[in-house]
PDB file of C-alpha atoms and ligand atoms in Angstrom:
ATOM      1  CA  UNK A 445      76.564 124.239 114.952  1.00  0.00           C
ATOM      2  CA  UNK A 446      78.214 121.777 113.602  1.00  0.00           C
ATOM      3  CA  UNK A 447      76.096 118.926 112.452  1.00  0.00           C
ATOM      4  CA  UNK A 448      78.331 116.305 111.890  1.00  0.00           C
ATOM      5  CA  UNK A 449      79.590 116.323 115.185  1.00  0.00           C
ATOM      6  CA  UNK A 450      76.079 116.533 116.844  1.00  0.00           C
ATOM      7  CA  UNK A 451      75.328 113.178 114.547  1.00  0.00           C
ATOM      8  CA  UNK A 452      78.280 111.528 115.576  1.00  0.00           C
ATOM      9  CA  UNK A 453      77.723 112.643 119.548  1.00  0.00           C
ATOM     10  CA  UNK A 454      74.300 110.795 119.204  1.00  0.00           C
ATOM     11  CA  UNK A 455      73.634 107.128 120.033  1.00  0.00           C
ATOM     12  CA  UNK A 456      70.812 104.958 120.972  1.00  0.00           C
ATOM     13  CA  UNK A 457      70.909 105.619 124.304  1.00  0.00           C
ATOM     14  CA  UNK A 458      70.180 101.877 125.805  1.00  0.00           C
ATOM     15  CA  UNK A 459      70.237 103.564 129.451  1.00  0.00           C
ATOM     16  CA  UNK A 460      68.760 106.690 130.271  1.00  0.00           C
ATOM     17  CA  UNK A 461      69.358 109.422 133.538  1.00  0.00           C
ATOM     18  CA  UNK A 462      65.780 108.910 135.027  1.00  0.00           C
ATOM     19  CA  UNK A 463      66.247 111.813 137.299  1.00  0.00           C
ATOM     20  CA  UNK A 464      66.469 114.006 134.023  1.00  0.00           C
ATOM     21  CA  UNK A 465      63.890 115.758 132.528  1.00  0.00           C
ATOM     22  CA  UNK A 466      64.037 117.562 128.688  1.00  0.00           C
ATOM     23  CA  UNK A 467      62.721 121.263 129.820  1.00  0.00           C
ATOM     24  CA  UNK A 468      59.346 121.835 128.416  1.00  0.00           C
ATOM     25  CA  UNK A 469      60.634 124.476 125.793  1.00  0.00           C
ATOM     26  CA  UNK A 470      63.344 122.086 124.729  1.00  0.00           C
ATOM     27  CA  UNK A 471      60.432 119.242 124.326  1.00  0.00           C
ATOM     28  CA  UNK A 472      58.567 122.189 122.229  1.00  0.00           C
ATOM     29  CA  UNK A 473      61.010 122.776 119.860  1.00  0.00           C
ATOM     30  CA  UNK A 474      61.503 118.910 119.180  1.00  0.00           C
ATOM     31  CA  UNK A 475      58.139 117.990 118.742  1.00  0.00           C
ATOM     32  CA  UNK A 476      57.871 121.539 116.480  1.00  0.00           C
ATOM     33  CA  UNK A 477      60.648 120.282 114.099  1.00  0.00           C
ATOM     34  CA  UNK A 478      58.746 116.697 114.116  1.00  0.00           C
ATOM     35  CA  UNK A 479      55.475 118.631 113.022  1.00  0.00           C
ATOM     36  CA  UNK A 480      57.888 119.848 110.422  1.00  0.00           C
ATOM     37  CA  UNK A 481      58.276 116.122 108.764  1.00  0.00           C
ATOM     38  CA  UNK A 482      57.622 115.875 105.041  1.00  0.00           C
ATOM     39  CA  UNK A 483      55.254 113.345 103.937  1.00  0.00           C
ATOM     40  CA  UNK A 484      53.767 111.647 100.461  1.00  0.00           C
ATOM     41  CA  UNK A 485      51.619 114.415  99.159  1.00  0.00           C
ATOM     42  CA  UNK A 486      52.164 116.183 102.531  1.00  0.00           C
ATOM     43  CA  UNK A 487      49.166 113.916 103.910  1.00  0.00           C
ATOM     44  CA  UNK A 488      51.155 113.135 107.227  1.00  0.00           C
ATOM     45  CA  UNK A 489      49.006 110.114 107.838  1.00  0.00           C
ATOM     46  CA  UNK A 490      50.508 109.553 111.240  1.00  0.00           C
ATOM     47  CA  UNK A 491      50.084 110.701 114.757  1.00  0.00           C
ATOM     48  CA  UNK A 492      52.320 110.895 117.189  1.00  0.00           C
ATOM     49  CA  UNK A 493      51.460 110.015 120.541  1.00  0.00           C
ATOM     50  CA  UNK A 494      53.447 111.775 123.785  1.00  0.00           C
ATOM     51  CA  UNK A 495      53.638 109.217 126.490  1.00  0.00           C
ATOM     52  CA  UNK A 496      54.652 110.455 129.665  1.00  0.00           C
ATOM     53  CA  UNK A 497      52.173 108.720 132.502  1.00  0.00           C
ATOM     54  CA  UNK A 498      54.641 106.771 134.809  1.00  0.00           C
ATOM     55  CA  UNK A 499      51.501 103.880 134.620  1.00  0.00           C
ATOM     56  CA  UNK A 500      51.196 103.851 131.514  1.00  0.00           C
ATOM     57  CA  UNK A 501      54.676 103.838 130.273  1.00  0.00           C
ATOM     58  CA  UNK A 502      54.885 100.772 133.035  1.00  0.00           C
ATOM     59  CA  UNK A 503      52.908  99.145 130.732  1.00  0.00           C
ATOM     60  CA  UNK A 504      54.071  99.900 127.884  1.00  0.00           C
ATOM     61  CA  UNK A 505      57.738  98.370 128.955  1.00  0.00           C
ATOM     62  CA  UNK A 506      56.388  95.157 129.743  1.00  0.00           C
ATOM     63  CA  UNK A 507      54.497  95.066 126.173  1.00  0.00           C
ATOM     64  CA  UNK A 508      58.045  96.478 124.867  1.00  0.00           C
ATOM     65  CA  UNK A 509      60.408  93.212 126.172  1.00  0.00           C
ATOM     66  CA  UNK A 510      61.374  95.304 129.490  1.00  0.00           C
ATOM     67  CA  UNK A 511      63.268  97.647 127.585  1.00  0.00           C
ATOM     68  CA  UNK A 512      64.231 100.157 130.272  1.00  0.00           C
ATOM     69  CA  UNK A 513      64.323 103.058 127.765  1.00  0.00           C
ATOM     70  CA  UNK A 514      60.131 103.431 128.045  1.00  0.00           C
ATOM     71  CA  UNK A 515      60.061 104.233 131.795  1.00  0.00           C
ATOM     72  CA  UNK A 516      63.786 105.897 132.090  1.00  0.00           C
ATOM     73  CA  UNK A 517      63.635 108.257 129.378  1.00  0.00           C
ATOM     74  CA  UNK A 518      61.957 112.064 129.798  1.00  0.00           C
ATOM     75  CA  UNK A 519      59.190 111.197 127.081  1.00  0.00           C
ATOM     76  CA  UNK A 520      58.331 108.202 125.084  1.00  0.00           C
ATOM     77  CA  UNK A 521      57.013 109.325 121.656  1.00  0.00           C
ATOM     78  CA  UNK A 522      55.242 106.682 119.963  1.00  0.00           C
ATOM     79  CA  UNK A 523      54.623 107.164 116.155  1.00  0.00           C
ATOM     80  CA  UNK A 524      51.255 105.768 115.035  1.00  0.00           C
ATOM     81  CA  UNK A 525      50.589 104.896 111.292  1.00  0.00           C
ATOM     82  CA  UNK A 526      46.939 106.687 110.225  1.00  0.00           C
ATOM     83  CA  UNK A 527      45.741 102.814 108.628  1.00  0.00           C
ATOM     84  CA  UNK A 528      42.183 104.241 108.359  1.00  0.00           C
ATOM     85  CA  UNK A 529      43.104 106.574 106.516  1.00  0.00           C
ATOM     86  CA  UNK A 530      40.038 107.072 103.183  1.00  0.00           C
ATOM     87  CA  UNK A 531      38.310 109.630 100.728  1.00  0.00           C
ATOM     88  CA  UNK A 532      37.435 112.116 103.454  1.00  0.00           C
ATOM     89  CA  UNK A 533      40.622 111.708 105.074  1.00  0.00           C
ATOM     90  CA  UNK A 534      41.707 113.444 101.858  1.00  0.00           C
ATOM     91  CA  UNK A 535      38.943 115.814 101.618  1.00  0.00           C
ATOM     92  CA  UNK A 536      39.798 117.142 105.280  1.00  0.00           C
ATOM     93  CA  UNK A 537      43.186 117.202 104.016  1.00  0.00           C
ATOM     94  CA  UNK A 538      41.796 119.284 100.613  1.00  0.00           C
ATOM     95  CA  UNK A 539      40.343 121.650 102.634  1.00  0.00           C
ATOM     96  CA  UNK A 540      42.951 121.845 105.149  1.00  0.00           C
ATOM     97  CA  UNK A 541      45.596 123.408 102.124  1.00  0.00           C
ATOM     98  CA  UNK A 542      43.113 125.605 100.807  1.00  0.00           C
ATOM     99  CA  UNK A 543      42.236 127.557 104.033  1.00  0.00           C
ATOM    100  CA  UNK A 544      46.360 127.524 105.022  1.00  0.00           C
ATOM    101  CA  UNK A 545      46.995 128.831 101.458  1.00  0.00           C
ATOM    102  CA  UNK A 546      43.831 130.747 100.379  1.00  0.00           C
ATOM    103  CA  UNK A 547      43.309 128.785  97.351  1.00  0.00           C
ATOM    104  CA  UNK A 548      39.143 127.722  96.310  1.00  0.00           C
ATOM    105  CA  UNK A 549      38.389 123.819  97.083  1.00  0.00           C
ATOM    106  CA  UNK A 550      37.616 123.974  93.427  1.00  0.00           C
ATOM    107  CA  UNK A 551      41.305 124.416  92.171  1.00  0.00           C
ATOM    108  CA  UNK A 552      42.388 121.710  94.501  1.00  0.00           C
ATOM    109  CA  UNK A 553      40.013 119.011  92.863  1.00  0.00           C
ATOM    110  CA  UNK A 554      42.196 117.354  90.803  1.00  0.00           C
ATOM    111  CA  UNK A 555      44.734 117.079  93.704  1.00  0.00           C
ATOM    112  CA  UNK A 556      42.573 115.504  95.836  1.00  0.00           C
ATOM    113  CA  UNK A 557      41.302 112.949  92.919  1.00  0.00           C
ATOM    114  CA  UNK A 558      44.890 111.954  92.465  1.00  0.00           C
ATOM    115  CA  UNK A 559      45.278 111.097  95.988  1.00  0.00           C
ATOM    116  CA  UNK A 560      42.317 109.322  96.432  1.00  0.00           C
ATOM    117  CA  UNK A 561      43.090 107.369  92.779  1.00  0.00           C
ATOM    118  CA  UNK A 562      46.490 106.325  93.987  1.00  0.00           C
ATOM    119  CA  UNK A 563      44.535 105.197  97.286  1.00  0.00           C
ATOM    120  CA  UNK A 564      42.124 103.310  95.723  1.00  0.00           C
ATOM    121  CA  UNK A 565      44.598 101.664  93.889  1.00  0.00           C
ATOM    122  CA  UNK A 566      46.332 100.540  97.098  1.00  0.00           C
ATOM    123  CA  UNK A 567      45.697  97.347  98.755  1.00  0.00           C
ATOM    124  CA  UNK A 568      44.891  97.333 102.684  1.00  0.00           C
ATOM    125  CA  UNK A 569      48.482  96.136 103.443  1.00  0.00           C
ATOM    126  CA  UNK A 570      49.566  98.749 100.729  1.00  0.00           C
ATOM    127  CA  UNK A 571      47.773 101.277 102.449  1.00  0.00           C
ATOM    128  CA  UNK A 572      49.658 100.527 105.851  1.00  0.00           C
ATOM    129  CA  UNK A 573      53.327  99.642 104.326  1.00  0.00           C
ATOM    130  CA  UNK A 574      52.795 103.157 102.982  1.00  0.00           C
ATOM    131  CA  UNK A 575      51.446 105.270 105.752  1.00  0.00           C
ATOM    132  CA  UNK A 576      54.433 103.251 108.202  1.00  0.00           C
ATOM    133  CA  UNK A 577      56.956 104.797 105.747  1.00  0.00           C
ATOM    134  CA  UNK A 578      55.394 108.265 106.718  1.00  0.00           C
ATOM    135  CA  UNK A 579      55.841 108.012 109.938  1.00  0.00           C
ATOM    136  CA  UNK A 580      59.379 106.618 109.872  1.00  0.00           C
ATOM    137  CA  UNK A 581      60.330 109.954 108.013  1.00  0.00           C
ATOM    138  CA  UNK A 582      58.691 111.783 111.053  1.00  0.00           C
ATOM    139  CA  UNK A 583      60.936 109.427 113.118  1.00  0.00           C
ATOM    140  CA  UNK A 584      63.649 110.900 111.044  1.00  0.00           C
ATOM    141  CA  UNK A 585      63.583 114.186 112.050  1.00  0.00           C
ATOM    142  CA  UNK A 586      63.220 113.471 115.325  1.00  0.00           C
ATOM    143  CA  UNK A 587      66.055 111.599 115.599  1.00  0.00           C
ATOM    144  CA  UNK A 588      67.883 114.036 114.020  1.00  0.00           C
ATOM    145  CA  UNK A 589      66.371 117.530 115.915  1.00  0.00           C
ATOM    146  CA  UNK A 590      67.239 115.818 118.924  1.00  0.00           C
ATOM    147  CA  UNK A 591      70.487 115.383 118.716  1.00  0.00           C
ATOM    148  CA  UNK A 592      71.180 119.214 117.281  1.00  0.00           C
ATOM    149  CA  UNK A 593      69.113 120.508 120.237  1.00  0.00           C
ATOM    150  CA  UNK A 594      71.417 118.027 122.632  1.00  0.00           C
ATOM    151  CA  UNK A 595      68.961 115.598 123.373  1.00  0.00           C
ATOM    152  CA  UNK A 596      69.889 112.213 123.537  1.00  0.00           C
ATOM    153  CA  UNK A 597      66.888 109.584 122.051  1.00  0.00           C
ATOM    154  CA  UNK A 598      66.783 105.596 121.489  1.00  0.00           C
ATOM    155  CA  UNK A 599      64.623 104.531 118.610  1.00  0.00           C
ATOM    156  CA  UNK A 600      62.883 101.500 118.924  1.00  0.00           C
ATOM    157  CA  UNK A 601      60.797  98.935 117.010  1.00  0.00           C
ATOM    158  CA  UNK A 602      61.387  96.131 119.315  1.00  0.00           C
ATOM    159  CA  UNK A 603      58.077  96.160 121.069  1.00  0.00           C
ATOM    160  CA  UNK A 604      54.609  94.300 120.660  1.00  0.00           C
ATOM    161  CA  UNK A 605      52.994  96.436 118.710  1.00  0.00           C
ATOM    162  CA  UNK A 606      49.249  95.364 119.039  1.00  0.00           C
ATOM    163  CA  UNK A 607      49.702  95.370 122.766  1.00  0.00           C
ATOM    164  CA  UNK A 608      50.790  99.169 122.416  1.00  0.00           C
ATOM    165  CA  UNK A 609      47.443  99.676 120.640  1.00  0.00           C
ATOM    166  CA  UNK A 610      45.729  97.936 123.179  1.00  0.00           C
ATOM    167  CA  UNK A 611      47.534  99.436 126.155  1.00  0.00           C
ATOM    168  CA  UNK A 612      46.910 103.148 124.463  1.00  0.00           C
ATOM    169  CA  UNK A 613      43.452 102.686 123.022  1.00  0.00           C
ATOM    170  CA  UNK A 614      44.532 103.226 118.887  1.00  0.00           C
ATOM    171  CA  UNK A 615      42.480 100.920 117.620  1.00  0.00           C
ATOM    172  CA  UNK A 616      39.069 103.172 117.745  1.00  0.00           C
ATOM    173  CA  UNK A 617      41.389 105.646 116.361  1.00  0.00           C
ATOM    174  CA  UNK A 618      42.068 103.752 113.372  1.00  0.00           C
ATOM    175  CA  UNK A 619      45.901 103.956 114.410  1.00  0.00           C
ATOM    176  CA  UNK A 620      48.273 101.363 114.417  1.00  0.00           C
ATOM    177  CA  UNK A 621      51.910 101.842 116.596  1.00  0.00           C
ATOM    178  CA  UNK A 622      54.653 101.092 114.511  1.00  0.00           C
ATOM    179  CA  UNK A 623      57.951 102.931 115.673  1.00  0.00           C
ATOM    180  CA  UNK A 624      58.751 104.752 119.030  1.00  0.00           C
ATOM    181  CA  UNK A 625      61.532 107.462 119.992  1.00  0.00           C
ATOM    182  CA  UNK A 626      62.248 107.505 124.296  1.00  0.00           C
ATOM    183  CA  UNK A 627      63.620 110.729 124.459  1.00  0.00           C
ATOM    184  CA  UNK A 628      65.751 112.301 127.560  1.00  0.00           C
ATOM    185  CA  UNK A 629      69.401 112.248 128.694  1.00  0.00           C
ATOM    186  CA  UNK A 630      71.630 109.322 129.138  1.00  0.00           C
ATOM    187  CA  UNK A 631      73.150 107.686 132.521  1.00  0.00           C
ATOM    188  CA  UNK A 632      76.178 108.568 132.942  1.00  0.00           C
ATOM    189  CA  UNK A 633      77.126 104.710 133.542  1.00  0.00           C
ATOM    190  CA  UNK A 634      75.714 103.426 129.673  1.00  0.00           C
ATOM    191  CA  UNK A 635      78.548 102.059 128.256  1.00  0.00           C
ATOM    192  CA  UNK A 636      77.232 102.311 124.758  1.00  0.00           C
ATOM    193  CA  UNK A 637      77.856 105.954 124.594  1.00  0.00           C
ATOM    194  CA  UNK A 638      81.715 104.946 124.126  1.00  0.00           C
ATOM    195  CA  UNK A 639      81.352 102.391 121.336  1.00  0.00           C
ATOM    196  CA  UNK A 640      82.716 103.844 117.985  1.00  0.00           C
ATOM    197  CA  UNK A 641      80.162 104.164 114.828  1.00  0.00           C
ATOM    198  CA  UNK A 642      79.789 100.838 112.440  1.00  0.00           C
ATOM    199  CA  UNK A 643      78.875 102.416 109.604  1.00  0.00           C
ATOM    200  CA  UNK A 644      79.992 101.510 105.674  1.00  0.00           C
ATOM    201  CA  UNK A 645      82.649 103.459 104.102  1.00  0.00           C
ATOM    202  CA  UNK A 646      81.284 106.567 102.161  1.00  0.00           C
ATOM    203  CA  UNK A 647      82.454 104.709  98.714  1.00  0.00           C
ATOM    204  CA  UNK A 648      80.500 101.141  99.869  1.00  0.00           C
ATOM    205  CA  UNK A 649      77.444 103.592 101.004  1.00  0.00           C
ATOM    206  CA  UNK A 650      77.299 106.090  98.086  1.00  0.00           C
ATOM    207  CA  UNK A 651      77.200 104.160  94.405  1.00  0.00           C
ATOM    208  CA  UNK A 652      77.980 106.925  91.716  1.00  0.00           C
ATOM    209  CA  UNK A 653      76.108 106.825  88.243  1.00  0.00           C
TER     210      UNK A 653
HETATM  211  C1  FMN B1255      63.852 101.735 113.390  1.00  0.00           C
HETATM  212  C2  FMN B1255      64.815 101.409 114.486  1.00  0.00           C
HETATM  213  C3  FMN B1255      64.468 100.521 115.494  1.00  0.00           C
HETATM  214  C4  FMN B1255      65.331 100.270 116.560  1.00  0.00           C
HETATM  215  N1  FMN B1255      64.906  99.488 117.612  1.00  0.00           N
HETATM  216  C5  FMN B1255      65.672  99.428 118.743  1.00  0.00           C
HETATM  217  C6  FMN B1255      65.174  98.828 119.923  1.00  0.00           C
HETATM  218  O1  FMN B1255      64.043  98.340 119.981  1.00  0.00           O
HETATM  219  N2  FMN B1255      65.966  98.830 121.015  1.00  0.00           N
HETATM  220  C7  FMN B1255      67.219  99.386 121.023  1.00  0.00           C
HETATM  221  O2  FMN B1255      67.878  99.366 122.055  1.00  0.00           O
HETATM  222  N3  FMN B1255      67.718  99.968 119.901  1.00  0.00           N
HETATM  223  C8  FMN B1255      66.973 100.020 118.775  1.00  0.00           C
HETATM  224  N4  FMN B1255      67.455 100.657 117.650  1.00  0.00           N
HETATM  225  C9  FMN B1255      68.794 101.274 117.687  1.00  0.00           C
HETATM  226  C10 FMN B1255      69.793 100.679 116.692  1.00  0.00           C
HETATM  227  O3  FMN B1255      70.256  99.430 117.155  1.00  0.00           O
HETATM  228  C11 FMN B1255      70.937 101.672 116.481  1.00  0.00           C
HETATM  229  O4  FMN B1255      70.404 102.864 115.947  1.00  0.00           O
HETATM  230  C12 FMN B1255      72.014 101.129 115.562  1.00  0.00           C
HETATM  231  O5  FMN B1255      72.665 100.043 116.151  1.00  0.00           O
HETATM  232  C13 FMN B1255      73.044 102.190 115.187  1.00  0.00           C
HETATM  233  O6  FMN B1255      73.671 102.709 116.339  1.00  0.00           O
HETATM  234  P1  FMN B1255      73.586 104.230 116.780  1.00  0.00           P
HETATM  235  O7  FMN B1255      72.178 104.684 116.589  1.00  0.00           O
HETATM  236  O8  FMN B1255      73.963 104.200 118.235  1.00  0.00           O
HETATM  237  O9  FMN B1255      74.550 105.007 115.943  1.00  0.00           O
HETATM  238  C14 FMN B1255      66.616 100.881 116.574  1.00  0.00           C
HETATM  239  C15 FMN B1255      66.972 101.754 115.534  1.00  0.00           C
HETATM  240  C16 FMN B1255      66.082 102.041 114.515  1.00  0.00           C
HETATM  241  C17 FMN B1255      66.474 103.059 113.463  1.00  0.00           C
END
């Protein structure tokens, strides 16, 4: 496989084939490789939320400017920052590593302290700058897996994102929306598929020290 091609193949797809579905194993291996992410301290303070209610995604295009992309694509996947995130969120996590790698609680203590210190530390709007970045790196690899496993995604931040919580119920969740990926196949007829990459030059992009 050659990934620069598969990167270059991709686009935001602006119009998707609604009459095309991404087969449920394909769909298993994407969300899989999104599971995968990495994340500050491995905390993945994010969820991602699989939207794929016709109703519901209705709504969610109205709340997202009409963009076509929510209720055309296979799946919309809507990553959700973890804002509530607190001590026992970190002591779940604590215990979480030591039962996955067989280690006592005890040896993970001074882990756990430095998360929480470096939470504590954190102002609210610290707190959910940093847990957005999270889940833009889980955007990442979606963006990414897709397009190796041939699936064509648009990723979007051009949506009302309190109405998103609203429409999907996040706020009891303590989770804020704050980047989604419509996943599925593109028309046939969206022109954008043809338009070359703007991207800078490798010696504009890269600054060598
Ligand atoms: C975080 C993010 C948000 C974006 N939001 C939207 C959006 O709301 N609607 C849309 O059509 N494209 C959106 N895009 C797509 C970009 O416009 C597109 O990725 C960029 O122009 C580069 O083109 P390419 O991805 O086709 O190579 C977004 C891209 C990113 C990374």
């Amino acid at each position: 496989m050659d990934i620069i091609s598969r990167l270059n193949t991709r686009y935001a797809t602006k119009a998707f084939d609604a009459s095309k579905k991404v087969p449920a194993a394909e769909m298993d291996q994407l969300l899989e490789a999104i599971r995968l992410s990495a994340s500050s301290y491995g905390l993945q303070p994010y969820k991602v939320l699989l939207v794929e209610n016709p109703e519901i995604r209705a709504e969610l295009r109205s709340a997202a400017y009409g963009q076509s992309q929510i209720t055309d694509s296979s799946a919309v996947l809507v990553f959700a920052a973890n804002t509530a995130i607190n001590v026992e969120t970190i002591d779940q996590f604590v215990n979480m590593v030591s039962e996955i790698r067989n280690v006592p609680k005890e040896a993970l203590s001074s882990f756990g302290d430095m998360m929480k210190g470096s939470l504590q530390n954190m102002s609210e709007d610290q707190i959910e700058i940093w847990v957005s970045k999270q889940a833009y790196i889980a955007l990442g690899y979606g963006l990414v897996s897709a397009a190796v496993l041939g699936i064509d995604t648009c990723p979007m931040e051009g949506f009302n994102g309190p109405e998103f919580d609203r429409i999907l119920g996040l706020e009891k969740l303590g989770l804020k929306s704050k980047v989604v990926l419509a996943v599925g196949y593109r028309s046939a007829e969206d022109q954008y598929q043809h338009l070359a990459k703007v991207r800078y030059k490798k010696e504009d992009l890269f600054l060598k020290f």
